[in-house]
Short mmCIF file of C-alpha atoms in Angstrom, two decimals:
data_model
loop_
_atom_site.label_atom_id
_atom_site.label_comp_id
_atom_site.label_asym_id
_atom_site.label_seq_id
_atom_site.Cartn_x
_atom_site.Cartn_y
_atom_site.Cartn_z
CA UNK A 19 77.15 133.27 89.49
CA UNK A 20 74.78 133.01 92.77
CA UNK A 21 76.15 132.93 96.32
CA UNK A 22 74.79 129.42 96.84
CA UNK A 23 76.29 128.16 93.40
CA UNK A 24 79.68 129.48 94.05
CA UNK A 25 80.10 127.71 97.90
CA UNK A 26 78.89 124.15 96.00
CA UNK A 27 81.97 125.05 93.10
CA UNK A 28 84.21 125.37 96.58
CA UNK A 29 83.16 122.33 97.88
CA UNK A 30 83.17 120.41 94.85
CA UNK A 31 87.03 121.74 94.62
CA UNK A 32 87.69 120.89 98.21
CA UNK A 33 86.86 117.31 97.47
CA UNK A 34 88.01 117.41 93.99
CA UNK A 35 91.16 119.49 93.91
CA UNK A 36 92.44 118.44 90.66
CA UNK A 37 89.87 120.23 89.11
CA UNK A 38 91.44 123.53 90.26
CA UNK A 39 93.92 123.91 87.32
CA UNK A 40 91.25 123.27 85.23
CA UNK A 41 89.18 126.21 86.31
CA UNK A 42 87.45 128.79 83.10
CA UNK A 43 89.20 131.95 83.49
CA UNK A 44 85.40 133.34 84.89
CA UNK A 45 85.66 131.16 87.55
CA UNK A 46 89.62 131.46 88.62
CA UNK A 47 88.66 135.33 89.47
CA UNK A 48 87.13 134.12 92.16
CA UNK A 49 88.68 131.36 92.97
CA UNK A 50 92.66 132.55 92.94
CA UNK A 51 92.07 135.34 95.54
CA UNK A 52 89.87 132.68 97.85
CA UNK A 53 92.88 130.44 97.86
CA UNK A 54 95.43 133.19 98.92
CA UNK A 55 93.59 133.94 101.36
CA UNK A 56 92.80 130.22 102.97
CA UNK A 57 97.37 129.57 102.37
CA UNK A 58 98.03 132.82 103.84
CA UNK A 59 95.89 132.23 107.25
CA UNK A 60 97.82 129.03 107.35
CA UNK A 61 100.59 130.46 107.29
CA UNK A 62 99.94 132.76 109.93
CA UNK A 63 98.68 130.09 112.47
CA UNK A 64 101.16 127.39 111.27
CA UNK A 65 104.67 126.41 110.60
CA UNK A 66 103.05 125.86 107.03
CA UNK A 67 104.68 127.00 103.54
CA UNK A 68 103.09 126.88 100.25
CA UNK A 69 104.73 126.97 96.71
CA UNK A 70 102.82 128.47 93.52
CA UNK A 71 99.80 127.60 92.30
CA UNK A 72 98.62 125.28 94.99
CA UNK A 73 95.15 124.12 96.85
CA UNK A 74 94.27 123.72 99.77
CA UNK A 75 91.21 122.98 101.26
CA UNK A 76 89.50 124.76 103.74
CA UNK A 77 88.63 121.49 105.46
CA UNK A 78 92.01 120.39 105.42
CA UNK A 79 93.85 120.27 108.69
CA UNK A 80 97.32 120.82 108.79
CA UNK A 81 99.41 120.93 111.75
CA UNK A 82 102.91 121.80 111.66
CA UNK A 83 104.32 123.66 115.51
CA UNK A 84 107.58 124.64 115.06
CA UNK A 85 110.44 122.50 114.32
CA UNK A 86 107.54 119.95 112.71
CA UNK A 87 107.42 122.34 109.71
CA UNK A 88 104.90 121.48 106.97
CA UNK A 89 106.37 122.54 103.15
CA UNK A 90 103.94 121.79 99.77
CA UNK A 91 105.82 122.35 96.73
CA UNK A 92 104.21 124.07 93.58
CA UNK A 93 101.34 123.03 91.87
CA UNK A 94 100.47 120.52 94.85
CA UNK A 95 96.60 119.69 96.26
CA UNK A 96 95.39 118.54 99.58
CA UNK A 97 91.61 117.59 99.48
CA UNK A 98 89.28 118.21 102.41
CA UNK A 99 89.55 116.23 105.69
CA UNK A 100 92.63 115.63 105.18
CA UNK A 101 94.90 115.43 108.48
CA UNK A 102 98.50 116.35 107.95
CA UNK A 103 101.13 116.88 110.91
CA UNK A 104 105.12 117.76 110.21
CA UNK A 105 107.36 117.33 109.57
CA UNK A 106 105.94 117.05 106.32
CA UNK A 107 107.90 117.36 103.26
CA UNK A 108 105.44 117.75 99.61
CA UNK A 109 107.13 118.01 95.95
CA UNK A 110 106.03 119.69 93.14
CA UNK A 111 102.46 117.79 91.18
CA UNK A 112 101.56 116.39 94.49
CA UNK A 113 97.92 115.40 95.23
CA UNK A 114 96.75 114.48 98.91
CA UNK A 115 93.32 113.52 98.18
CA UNK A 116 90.27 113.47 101.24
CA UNK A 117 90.40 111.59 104.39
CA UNK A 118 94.35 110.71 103.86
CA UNK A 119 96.23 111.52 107.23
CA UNK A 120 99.62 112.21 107.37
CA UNK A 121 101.70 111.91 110.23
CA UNK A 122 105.53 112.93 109.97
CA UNK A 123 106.60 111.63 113.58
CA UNK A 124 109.75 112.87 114.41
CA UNK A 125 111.58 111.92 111.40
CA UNK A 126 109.10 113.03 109.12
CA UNK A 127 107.61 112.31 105.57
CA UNK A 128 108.62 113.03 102.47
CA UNK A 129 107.01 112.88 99.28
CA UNK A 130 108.34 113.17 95.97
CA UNK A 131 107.25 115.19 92.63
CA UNK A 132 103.97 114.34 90.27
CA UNK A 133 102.91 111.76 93.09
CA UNK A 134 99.39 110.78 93.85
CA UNK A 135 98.29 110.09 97.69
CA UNK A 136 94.25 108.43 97.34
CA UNK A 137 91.45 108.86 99.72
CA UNK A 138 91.65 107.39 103.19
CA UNK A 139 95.47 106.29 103.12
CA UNK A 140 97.22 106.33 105.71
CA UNK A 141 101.04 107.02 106.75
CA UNK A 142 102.39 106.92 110.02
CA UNK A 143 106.32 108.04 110.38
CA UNK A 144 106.11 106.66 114.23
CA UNK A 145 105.68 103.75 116.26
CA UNK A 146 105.05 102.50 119.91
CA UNK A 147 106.76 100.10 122.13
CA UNK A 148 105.03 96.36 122.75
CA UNK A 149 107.16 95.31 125.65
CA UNK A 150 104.61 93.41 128.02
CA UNK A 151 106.43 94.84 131.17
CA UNK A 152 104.04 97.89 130.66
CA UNK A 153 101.21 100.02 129.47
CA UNK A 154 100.84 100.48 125.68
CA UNK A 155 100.39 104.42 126.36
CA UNK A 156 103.60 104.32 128.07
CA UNK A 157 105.70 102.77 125.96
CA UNK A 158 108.82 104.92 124.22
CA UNK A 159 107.72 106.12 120.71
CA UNK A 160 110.13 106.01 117.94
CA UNK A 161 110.26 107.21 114.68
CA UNK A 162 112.80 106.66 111.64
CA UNK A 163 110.56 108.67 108.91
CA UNK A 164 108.95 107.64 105.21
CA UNK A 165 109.98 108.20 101.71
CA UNK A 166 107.59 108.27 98.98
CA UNK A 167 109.59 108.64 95.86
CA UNK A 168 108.54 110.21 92.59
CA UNK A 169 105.89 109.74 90.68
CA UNK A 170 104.48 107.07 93.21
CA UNK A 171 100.72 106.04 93.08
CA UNK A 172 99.85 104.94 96.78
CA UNK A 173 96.29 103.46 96.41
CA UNK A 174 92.66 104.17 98.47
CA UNK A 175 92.98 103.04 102.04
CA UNK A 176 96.73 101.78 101.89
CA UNK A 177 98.63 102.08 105.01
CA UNK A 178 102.46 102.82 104.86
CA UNK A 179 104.60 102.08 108.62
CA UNK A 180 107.15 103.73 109.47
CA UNK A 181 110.27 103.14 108.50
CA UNK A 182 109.35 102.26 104.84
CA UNK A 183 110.66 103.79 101.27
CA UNK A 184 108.51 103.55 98.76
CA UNK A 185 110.86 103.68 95.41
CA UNK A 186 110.29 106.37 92.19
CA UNK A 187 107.37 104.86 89.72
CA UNK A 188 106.11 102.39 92.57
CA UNK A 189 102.44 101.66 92.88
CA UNK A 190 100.75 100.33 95.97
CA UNK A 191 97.62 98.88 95.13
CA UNK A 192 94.32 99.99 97.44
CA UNK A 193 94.25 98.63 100.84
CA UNK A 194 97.62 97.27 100.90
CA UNK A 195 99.26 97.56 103.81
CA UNK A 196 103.05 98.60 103.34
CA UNK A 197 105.70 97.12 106.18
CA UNK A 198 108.63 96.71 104.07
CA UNK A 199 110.55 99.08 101.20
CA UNK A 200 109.01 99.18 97.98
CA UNK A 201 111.42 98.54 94.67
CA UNK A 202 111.00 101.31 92.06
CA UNK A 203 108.75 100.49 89.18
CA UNK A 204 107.21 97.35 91.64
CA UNK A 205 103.20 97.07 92.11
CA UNK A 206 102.70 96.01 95.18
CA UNK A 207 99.27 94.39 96.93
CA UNK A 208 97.80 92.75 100.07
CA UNK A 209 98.54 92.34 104.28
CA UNK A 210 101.44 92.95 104.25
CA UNK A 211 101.65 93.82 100.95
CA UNK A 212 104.16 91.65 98.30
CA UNK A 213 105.39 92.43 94.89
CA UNK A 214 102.60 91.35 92.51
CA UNK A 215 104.44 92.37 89.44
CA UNK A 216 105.88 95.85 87.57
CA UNK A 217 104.14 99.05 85.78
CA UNK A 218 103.85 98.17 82.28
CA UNK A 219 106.91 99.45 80.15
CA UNK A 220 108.83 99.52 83.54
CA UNK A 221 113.13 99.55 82.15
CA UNK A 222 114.41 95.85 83.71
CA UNK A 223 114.91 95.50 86.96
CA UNK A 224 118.87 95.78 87.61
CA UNK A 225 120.77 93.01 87.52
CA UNK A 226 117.80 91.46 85.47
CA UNK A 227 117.44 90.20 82.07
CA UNK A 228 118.65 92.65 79.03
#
């Protein structure tokens, strides 16, 4: 394999991550020891832990200063230009894909196993003051955190607030924006987004018909 072949393979991985498990043994010689060595200089500059068999891009940027630890569980992705700052909490099958940003606030954000994060979405665990008595950039921040349950599909260019859980199974369709929890099983659409129905072969919703 030429030089020039194998950096397009690395960028074509860096926006397409999921194709990493996929790799021909030929190629995974390569490409196992180039991702050890991206995770590990993470780990030296960052507050940043990686599980097994994970990706990262090199154009990802992940910021996590002590005490706003980063931690991607096994088998996870990000994608390239990706922003991520902890506290940031990743379980195991979990895909950020490009241009997502991530940021965990105080409280932080956690994500649960096998979901899927699209391109350009957006989750911010914090939020300003509005009080008209003074400057936006002076306002107090707070921040009370966001849970993405399992298995959770969170759609192109959706934006979650903080504050919100988004319940196990739940899909948020693209450019939603999220301002309120999310049932599990629910698909949910639109500014703000509303319940437009369930995943089909969803179990009934409790306290629902039998």
């Amino acid at each position: 394999m030429s030089d020039s072949y194998r950096e397009q393979h690395k960028l074509r991985l860096a926006y397409m991550p999921w194709l990493y498990p996929r790799l021909k043994p030929r190629h995974r010689a390569w490409a196992e020891p180039w991702q050890k060595k991206v995770q590990e200089e993470l780990e030296r500059l960052e507050t940043v832990r990686f599980g097994g068999h994970c990706f990262v891009a090199p154009q990802a940027r992940l910021f996590a200063e002590p005490g706003r630890d980063i931690r991607v569980g096994d088998h996870s992705h990000i994608a390239a230009d990706t922003v991520l700052h902890g506290p940031i909490r990743l379980g195991a099958h979990v895909s950020i894909n490009h241009h997502a940003t991530l940021e965990g606030g105080a409280a932080g954000i956690e994500i649960g196993d096998h979901s899927r994060i699209a391109a350009y979405a957006t989750l911010y665990a914090f939020n300003h003051g509005r009080e008209a008595g003074g400057l936006i950039r002076e306002q107090p921040v707070t921040s009370r955190g966001i849970r993405i349950g399992r298995d959770v599909w969170l759609g192109a260019r959706c934006g979650i607030v903080d504050g919100v859980t988004v319940g196990d199974h739940a899909v948020v369709a693209m450019g939603a924006v999220v301002t309120r929890d999310v049932p599990p099983w629910s698909v949910v659409a639109g500014n703000p987004a509303r319940p437009i129905g369930r995943r089909p072969g969803a179990p009934p919703e409790e306290g629902g018909e039998r």
